[in-house]
PDB file of C-alpha atoms in Angstrom:
ATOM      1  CA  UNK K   1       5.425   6.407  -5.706  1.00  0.00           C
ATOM      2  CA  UNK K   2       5.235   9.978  -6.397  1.00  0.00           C
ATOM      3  CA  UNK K   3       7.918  12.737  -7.450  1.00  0.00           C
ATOM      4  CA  UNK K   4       7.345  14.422  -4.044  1.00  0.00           C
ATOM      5  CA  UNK K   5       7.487  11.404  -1.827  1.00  0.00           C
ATOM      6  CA  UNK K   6      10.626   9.845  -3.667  1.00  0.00           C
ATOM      7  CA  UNK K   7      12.290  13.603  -3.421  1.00  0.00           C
ATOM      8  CA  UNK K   8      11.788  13.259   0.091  1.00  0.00           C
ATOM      9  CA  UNK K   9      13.310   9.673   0.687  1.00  0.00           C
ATOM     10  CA  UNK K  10      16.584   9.298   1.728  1.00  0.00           C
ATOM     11  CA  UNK K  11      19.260   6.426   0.305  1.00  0.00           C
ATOM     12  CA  UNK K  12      21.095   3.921   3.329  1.00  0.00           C
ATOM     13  CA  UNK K  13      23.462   5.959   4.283  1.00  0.00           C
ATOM     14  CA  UNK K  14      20.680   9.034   5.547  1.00  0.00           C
ATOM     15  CA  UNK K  15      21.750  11.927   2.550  1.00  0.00           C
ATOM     16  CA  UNK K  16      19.089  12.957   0.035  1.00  0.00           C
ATOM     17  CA  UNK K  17      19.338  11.333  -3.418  1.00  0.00           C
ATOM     18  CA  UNK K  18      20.912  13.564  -5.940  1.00  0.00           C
ATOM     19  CA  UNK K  19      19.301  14.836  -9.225  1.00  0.00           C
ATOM     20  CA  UNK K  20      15.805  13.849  -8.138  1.00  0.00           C
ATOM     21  CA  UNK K  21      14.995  17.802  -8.121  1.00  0.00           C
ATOM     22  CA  UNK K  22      16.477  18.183 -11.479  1.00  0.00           C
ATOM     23  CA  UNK K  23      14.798  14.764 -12.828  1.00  0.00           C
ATOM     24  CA  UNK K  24      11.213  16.412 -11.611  1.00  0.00           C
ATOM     25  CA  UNK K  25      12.407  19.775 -13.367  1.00  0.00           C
ATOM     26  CA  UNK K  26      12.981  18.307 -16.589  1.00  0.00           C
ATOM     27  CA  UNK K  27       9.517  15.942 -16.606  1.00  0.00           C
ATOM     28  CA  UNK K  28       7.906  19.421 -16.141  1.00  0.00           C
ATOM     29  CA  UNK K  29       9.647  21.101 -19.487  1.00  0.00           C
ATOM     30  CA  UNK K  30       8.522  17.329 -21.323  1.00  0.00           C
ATOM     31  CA  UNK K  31       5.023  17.570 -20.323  1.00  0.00           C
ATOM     32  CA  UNK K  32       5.097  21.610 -21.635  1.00  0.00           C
ATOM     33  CA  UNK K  33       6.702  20.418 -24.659  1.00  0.00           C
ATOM     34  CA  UNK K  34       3.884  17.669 -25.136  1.00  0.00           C
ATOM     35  CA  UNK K  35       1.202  20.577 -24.878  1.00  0.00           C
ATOM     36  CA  UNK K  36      -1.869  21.312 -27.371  1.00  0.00           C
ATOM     37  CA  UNK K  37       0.349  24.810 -27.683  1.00  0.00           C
ATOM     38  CA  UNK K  38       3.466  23.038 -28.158  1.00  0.00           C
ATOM     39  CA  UNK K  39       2.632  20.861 -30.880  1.00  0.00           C
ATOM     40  CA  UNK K  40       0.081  23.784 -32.332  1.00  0.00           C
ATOM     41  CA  UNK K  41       3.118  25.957 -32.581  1.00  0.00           C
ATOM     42  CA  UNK K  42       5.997  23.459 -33.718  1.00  0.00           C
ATOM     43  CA  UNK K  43       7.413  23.235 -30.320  1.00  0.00           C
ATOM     44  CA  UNK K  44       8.187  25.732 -27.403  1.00  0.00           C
ATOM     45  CA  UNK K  45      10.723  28.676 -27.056  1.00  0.00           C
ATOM     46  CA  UNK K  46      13.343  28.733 -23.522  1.00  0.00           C
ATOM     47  CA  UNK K  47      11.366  32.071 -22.967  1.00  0.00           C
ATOM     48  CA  UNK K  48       7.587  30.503 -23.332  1.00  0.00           C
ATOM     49  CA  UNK K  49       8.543  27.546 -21.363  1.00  0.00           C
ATOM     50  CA  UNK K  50       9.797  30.027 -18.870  1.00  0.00           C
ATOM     51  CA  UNK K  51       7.099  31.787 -18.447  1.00  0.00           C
ATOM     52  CA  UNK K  52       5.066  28.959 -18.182  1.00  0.00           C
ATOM     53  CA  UNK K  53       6.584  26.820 -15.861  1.00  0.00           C
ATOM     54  CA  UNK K  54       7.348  30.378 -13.527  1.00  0.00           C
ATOM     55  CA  UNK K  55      10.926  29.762 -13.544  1.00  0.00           C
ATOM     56  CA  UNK K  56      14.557  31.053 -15.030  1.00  0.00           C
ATOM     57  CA  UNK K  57      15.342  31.417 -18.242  1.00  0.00           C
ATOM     58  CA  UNK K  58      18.671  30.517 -17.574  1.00  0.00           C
ATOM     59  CA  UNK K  59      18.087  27.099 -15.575  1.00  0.00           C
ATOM     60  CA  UNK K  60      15.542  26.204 -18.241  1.00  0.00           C
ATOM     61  CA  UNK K  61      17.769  26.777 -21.033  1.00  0.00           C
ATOM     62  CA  UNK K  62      20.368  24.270 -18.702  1.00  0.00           C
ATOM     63  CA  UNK K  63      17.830  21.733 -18.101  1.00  0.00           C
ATOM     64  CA  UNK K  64      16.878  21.801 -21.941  1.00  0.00           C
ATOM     65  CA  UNK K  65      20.413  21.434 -22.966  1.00  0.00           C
ATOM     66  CA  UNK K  66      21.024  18.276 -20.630  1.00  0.00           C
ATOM     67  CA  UNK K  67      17.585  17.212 -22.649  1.00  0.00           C
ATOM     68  CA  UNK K  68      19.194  17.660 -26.090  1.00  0.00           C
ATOM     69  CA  UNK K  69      21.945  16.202 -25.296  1.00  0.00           C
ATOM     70  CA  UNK K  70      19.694  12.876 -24.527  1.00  0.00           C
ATOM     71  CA  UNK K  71      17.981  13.184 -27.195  1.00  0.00           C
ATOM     72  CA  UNK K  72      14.650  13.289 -25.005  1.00  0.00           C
ATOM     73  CA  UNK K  73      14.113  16.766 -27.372  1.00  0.00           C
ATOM     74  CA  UNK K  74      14.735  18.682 -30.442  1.00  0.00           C
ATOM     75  CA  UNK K  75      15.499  21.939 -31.384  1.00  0.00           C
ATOM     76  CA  UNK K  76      14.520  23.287 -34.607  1.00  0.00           C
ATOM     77  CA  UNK K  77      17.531  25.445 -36.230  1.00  0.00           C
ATOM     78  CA  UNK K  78      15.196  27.915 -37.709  1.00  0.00           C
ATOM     79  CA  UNK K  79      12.672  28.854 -35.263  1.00  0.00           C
ATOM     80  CA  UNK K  80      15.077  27.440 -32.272  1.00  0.00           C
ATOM     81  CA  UNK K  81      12.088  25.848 -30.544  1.00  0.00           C
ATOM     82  CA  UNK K  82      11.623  22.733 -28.720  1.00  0.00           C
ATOM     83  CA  UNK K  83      10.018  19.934 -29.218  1.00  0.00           C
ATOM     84  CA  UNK K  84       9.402  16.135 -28.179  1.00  0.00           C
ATOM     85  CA  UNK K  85      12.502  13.893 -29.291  1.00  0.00           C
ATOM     86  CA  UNK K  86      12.565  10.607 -31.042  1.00  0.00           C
ATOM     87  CA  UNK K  87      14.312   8.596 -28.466  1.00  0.00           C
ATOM     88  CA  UNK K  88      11.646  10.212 -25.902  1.00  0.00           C
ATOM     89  CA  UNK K  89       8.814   8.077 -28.547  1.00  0.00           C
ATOM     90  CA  UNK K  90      11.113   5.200 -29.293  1.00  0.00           C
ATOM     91  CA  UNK K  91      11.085   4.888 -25.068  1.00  0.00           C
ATOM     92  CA  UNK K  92       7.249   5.400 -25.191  1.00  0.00           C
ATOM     93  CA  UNK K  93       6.200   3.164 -27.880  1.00  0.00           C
ATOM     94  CA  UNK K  94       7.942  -0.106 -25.191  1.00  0.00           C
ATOM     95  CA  UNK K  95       5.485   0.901 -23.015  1.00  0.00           C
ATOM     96  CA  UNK K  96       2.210  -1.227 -22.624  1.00  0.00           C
ATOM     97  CA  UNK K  97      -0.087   1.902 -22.568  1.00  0.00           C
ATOM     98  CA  UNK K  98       1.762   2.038 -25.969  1.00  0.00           C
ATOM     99  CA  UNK K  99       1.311  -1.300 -26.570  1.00  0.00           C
ATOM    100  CA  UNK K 100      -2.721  -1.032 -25.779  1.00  0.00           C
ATOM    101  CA  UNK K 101      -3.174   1.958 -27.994  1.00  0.00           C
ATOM    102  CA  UNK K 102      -2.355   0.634 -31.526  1.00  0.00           C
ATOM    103  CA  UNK K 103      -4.020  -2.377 -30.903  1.00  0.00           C
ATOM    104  CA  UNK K 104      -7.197  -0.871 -29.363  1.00  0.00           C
ATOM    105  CA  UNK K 105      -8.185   1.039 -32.993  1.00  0.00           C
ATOM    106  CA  UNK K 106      -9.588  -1.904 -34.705  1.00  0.00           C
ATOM    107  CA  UNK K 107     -11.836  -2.320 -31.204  1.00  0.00           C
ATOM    108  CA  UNK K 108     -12.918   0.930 -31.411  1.00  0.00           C
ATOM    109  CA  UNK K 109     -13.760   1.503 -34.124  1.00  0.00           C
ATOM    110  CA  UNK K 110     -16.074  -1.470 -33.739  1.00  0.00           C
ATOM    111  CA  UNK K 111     -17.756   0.050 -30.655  1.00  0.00           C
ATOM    112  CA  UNK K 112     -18.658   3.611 -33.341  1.00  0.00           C
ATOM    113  CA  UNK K 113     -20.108   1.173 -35.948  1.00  0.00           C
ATOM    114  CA  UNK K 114     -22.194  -0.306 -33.334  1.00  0.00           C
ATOM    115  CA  UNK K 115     -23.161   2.923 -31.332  1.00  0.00           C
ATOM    116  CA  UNK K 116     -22.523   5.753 -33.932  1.00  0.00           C
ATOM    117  CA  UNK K 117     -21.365   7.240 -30.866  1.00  0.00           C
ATOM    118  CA  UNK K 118     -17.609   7.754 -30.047  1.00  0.00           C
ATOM    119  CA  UNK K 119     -15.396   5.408 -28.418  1.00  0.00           C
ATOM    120  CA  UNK K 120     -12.710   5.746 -25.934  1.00  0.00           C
ATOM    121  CA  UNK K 121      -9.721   3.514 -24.343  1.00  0.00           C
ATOM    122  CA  UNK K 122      -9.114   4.958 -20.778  1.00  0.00           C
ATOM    123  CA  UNK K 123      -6.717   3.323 -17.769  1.00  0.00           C
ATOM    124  CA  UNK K 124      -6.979   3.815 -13.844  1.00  0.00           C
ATOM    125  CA  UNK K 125      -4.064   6.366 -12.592  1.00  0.00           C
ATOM    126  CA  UNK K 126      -4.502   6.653  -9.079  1.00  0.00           C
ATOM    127  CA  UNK K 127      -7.931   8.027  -7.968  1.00  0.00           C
ATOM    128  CA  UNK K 128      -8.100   8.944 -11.759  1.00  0.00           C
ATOM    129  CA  UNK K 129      -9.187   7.886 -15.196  1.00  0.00           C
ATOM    130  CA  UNK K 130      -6.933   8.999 -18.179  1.00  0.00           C
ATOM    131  CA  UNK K 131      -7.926   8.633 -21.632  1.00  0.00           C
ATOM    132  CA  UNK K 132      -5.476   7.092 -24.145  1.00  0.00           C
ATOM    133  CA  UNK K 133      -6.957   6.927 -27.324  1.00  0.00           C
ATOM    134  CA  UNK K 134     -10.404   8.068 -29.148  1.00  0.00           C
ATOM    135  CA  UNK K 135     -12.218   7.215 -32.317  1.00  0.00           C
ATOM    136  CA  UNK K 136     -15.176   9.855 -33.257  1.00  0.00           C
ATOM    137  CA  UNK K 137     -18.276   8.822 -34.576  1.00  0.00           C
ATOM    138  CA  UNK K 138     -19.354  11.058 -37.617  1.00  0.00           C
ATOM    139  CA  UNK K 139     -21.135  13.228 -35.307  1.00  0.00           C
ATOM    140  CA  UNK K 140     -19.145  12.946 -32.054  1.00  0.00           C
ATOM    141  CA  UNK K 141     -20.405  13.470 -28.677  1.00  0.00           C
ATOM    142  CA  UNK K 142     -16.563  14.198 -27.464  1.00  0.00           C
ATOM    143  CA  UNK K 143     -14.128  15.542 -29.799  1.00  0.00           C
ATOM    144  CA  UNK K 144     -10.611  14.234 -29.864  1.00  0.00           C
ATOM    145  CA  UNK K 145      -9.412  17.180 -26.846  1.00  0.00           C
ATOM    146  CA  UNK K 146     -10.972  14.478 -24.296  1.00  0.00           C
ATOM    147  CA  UNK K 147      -7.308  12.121 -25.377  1.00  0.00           C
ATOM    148  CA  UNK K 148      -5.069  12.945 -21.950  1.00  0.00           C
ATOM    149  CA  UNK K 149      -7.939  14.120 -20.184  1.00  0.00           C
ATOM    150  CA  UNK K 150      -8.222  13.005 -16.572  1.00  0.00           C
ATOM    151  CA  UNK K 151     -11.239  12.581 -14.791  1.00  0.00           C
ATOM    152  CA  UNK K 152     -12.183  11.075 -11.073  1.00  0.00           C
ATOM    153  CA  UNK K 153     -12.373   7.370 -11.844  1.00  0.00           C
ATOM    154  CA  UNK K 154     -15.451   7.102 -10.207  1.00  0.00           C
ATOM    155  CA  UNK K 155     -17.860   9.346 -11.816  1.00  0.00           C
ATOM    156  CA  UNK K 156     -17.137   7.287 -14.753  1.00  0.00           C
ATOM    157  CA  UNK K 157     -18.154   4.101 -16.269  1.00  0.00           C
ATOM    158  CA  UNK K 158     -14.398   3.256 -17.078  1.00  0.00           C
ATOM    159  CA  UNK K 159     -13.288   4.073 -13.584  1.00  0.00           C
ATOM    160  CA  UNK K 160     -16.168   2.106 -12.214  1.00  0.00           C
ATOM    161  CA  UNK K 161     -15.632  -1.365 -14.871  1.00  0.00           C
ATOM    162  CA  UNK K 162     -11.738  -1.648 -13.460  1.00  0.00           C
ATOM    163  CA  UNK K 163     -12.273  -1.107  -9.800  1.00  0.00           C
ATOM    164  CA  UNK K 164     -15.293  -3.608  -9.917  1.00  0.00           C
ATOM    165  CA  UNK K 165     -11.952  -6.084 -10.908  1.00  0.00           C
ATOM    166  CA  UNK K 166     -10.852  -5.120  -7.507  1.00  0.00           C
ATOM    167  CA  UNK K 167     -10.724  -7.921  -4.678  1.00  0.00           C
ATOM    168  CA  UNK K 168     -12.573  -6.162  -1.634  1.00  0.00           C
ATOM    169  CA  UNK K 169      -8.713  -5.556   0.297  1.00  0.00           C
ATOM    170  CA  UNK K 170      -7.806  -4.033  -2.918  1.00  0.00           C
ATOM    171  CA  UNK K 171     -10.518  -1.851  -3.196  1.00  0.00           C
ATOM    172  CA  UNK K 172     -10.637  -0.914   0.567  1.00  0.00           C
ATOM    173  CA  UNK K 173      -6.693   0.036  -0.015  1.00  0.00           C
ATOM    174  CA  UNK K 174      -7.872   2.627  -3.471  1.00  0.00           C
ATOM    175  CA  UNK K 175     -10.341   4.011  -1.648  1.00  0.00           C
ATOM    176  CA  UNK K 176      -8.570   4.811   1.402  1.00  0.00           C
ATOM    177  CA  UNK K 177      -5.557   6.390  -0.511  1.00  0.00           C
ATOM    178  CA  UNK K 178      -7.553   7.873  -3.164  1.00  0.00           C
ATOM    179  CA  UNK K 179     -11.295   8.544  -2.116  1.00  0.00           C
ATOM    180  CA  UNK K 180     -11.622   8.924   1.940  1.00  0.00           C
ATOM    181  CA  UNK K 181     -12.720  12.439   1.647  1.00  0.00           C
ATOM    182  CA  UNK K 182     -13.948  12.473  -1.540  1.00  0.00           C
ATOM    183  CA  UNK K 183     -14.227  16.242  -2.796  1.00  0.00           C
ATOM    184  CA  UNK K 184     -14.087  17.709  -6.050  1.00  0.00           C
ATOM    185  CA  UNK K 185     -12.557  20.754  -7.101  1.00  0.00           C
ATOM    186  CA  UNK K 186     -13.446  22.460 -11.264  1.00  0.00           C
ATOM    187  CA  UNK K 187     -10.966  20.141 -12.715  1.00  0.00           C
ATOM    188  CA  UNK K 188     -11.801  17.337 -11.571  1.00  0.00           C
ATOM    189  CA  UNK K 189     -15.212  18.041 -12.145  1.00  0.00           C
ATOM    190  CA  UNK K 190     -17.096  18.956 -15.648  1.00  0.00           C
ATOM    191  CA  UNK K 191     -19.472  21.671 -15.217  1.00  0.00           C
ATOM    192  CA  UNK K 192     -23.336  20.340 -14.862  1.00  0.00           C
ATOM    193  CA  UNK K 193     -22.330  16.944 -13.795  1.00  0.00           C
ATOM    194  CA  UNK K 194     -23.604  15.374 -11.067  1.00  0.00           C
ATOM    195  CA  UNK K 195     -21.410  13.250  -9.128  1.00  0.00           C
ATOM    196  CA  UNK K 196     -22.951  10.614  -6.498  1.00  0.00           C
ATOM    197  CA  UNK K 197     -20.699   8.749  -4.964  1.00  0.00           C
ATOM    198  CA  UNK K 198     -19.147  10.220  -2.055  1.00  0.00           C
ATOM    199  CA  UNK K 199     -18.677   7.350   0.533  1.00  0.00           C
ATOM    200  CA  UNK K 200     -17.210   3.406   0.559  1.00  0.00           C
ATOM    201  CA  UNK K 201     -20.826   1.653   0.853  1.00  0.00           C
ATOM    202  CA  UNK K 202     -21.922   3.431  -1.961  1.00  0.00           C
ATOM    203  CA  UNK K 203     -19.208   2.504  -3.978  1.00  0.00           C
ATOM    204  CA  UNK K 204     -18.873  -1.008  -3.259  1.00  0.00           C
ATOM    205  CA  UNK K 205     -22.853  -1.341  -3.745  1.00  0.00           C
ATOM    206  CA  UNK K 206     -22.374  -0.084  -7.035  1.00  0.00           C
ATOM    207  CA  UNK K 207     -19.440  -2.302  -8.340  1.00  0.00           C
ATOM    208  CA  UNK K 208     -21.396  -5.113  -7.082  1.00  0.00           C
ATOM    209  CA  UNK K 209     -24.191  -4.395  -9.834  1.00  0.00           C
ATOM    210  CA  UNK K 210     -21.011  -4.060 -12.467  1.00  0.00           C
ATOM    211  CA  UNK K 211     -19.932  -7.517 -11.423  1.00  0.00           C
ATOM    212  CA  UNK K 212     -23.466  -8.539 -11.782  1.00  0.00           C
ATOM    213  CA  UNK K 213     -23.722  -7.077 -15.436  1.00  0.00           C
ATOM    214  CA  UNK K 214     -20.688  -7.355 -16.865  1.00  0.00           C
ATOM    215  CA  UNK K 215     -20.180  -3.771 -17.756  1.00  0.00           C
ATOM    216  CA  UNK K 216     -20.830  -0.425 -15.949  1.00  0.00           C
ATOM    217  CA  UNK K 217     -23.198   2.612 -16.549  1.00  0.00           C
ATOM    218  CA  UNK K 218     -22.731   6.211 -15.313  1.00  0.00           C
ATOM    219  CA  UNK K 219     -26.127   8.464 -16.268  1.00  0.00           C
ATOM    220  CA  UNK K 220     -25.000  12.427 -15.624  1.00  0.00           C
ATOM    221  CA  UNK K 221     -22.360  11.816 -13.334  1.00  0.00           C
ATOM    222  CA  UNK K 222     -19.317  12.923 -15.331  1.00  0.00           C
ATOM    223  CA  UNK K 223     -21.062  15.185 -17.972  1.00  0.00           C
ATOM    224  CA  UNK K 224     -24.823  16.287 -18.044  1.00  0.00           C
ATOM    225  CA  UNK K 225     -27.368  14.343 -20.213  1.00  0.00           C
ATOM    226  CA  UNK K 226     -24.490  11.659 -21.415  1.00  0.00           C
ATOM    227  CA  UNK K 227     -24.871   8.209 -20.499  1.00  0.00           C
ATOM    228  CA  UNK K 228     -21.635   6.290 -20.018  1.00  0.00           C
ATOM    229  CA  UNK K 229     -21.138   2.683 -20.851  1.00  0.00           C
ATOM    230  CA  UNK K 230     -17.798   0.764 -20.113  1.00  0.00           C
ATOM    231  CA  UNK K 231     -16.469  -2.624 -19.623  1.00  0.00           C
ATOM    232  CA  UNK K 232     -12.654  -3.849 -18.674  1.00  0.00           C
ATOM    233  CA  UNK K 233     -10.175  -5.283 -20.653  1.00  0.00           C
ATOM    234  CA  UNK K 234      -7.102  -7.872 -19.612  1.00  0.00           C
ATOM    235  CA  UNK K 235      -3.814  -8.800 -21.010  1.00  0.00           C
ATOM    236  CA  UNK K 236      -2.804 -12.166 -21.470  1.00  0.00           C
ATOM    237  CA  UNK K 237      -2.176 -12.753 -17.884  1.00  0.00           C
ATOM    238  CA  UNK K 238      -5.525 -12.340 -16.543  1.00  0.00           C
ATOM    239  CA  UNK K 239      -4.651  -8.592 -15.480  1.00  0.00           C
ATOM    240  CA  UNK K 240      -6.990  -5.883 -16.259  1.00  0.00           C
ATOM    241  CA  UNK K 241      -5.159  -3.279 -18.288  1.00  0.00           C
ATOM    242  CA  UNK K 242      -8.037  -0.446 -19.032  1.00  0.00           C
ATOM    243  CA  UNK K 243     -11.568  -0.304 -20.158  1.00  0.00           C
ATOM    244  CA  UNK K 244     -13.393   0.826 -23.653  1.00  0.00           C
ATOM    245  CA  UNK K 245     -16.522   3.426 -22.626  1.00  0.00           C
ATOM    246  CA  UNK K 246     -19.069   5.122 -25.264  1.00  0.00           C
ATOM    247  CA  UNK K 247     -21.074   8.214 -24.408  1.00  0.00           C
ATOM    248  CA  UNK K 248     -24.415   8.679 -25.657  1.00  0.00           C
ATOM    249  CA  UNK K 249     -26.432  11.751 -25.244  1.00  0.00           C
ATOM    250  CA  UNK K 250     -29.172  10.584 -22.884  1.00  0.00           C
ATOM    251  CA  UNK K 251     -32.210  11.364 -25.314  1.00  0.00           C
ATOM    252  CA  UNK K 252     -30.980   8.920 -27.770  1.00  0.00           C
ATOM    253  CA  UNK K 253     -30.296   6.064 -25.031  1.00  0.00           C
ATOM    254  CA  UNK K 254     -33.987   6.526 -23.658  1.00  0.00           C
ATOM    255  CA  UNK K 255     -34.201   3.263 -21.439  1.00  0.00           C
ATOM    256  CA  UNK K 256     -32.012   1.056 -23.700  1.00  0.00           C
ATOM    257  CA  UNK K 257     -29.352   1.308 -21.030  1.00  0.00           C
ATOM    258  CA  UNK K 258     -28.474  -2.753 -21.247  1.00  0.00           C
ATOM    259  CA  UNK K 259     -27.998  -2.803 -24.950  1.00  0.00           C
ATOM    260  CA  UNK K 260     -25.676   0.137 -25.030  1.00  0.00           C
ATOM    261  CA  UNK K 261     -23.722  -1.953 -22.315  1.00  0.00           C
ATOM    262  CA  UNK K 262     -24.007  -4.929 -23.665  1.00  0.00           C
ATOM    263  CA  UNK K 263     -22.599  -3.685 -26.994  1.00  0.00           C
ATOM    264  CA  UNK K 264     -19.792  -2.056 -25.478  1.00  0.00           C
ATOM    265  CA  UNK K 265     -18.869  -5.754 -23.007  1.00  0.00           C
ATOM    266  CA  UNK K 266     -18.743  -7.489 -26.160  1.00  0.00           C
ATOM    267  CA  UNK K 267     -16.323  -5.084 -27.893  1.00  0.00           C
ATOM    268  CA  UNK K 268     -14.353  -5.160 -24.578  1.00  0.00           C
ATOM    269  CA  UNK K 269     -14.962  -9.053 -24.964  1.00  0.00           C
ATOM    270  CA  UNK K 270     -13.109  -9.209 -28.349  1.00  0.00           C
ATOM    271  CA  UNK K 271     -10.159  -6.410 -27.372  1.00  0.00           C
ATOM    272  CA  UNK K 272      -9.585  -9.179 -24.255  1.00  0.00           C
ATOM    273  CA  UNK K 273      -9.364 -11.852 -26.694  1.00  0.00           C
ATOM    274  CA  UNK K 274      -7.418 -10.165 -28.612  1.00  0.00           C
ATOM    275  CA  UNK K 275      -4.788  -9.835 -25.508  1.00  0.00           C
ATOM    276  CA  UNK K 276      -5.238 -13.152 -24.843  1.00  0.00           C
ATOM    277  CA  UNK K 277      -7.278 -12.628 -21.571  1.00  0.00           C
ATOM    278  CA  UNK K 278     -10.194 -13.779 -19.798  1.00  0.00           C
ATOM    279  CA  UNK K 279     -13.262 -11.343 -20.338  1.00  0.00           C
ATOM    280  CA  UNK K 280     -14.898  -9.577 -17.608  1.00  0.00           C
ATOM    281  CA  UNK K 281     -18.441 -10.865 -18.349  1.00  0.00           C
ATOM    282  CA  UNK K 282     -20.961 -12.729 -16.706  1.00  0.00           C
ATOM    283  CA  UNK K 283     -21.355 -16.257 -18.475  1.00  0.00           C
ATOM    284  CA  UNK K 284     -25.006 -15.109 -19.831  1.00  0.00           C
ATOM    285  CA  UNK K 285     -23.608 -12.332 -21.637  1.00  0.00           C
ATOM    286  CA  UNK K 286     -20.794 -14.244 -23.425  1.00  0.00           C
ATOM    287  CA  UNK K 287     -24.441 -17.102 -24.607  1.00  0.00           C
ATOM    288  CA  UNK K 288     -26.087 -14.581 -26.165  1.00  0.00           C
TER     289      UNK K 288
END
């Protein structure tokens, strides 16, 4: 459920819930503070954060105070900016995301030695694809800027491997919350791509040749001349949990599009393992 729609619910008794306003507020000054200029800079200053988030000084300087006071921030005494807390990363590392992204290194890692190419661990949010955690190859076709990026799940091979998971209800349900009109605006977007999918048949025709492969491939769609190789990952219940992708500049794949998937399955076979899950492969792949 989303900030807005839980702002706008009401409890039993028909009065809006309290402190939901000032809840959203204060996720707004932790995302700022978590910011390639925050960390860059040692933190944030009430006045930057201010003038980036178009509100008061004063109520910012409040809401960071009530933050403090959590210890969901710091405050430096020197430069008197603010930054991330420790019980904000003690929360985070009980995650699972948290969980998935200091186990997914070794995996990774594999999937460069393999490729030479760099490696990613993304997860489905919504009608997008968020990157967790990257490993660069020596020459890397994505730096490590692409970590928090989020990009329409699917124009991507990742987005693509976890909805072909999707029981047909499932995926009827995503794509009528997520992708009825499907229409892309610059960020969700990257310049000289060339998205295809814009309707349901299309994109249940193509997970069916996922399921069929074990893995998915995305040539142009998401960035020009890169072709994008994914396969899903599950936790120990059977649930899939995310996906490992490698790009590959398009000139170097040629027509070798099956081995560049079926190195990156495999890697997605071991991480699975790893979580104690069944891998997403087709019993042929798993012989070989």
């Amino acid at each position: 459920m989303s900030l807005q729609s839980v702002s706008s619910s009401r409890s039993n008794f028909g009065t809006p819930r309290p402190l939901v306003s000032g809840l959203a507020r204060d996720i707004a000054i932790i995302e700022l503070l978590a910011t390639a200029e925050s960390w860059e800079n040692g933190g944030l200053g009430v006045s930057q954060i201010a003038q980036m988030s178009s509100r008061d000084k004063g109520q910012v300087s409040r809401c960071l105070t009530t933050l403090l006071a959590a210890g969901l921030v710091d405050r430096d005494p020197t430069t008197r900016r603010y930054r991330i807390g420790i019980r904000f990363y003690s929360i985070a590392l009980q995650t699972q995301e948290a969980f998935l992204v200091m186990v997914s290194q070794r995996f990774l890692l594999e999937a460069v030695a393999f490729t030479q190419e760099t490696a990613h661990l993304n997860i489905l949010r919504g009608s997008h694809l968020q990157t967790l955690r990257t490993e660069e190859a020596r020459t890397p076709l994505r730096d490590a800027t692409w970590d928090g990026r989020i990009l329409r799940a699917i124009d991507t091979a990742s987005g693509r491997a976890i909805l072909a998971t999707f029981s047909e209800t499932e995926l009827k349900a995503w794509f009528e919350e997520h992708q009825t009109t499907v229409e892309a605006n610059e960020s969700d977007v990257v310049e000289g791509s060339s998205p295809q999918i814009t309707t349901y048949a299309r994109l249940a025709g193509e997970l069916a040749l996922v399921r069929e492969r074990g893995y998915a491939i995305v040539k142009g769609e998401f960035a020009a001349g890169v072709i994008d190789a994914a396969a899903a990952i599950s936790d120990g219940a059977g649930r899939v949990v995310g996906a490992i992708s490698v790009g590959m500049p398009e000139a170097r794949v040629g027509q070798q599009f099956s081995q560049l998937g079926l190195v990156v399955a495999r890697v997605a076979q071991d991480f699975t393992r790893e979580l104690g899950g069944s891998p997403f492969l087709r019993d042929a792949i798993a012989s070989e």
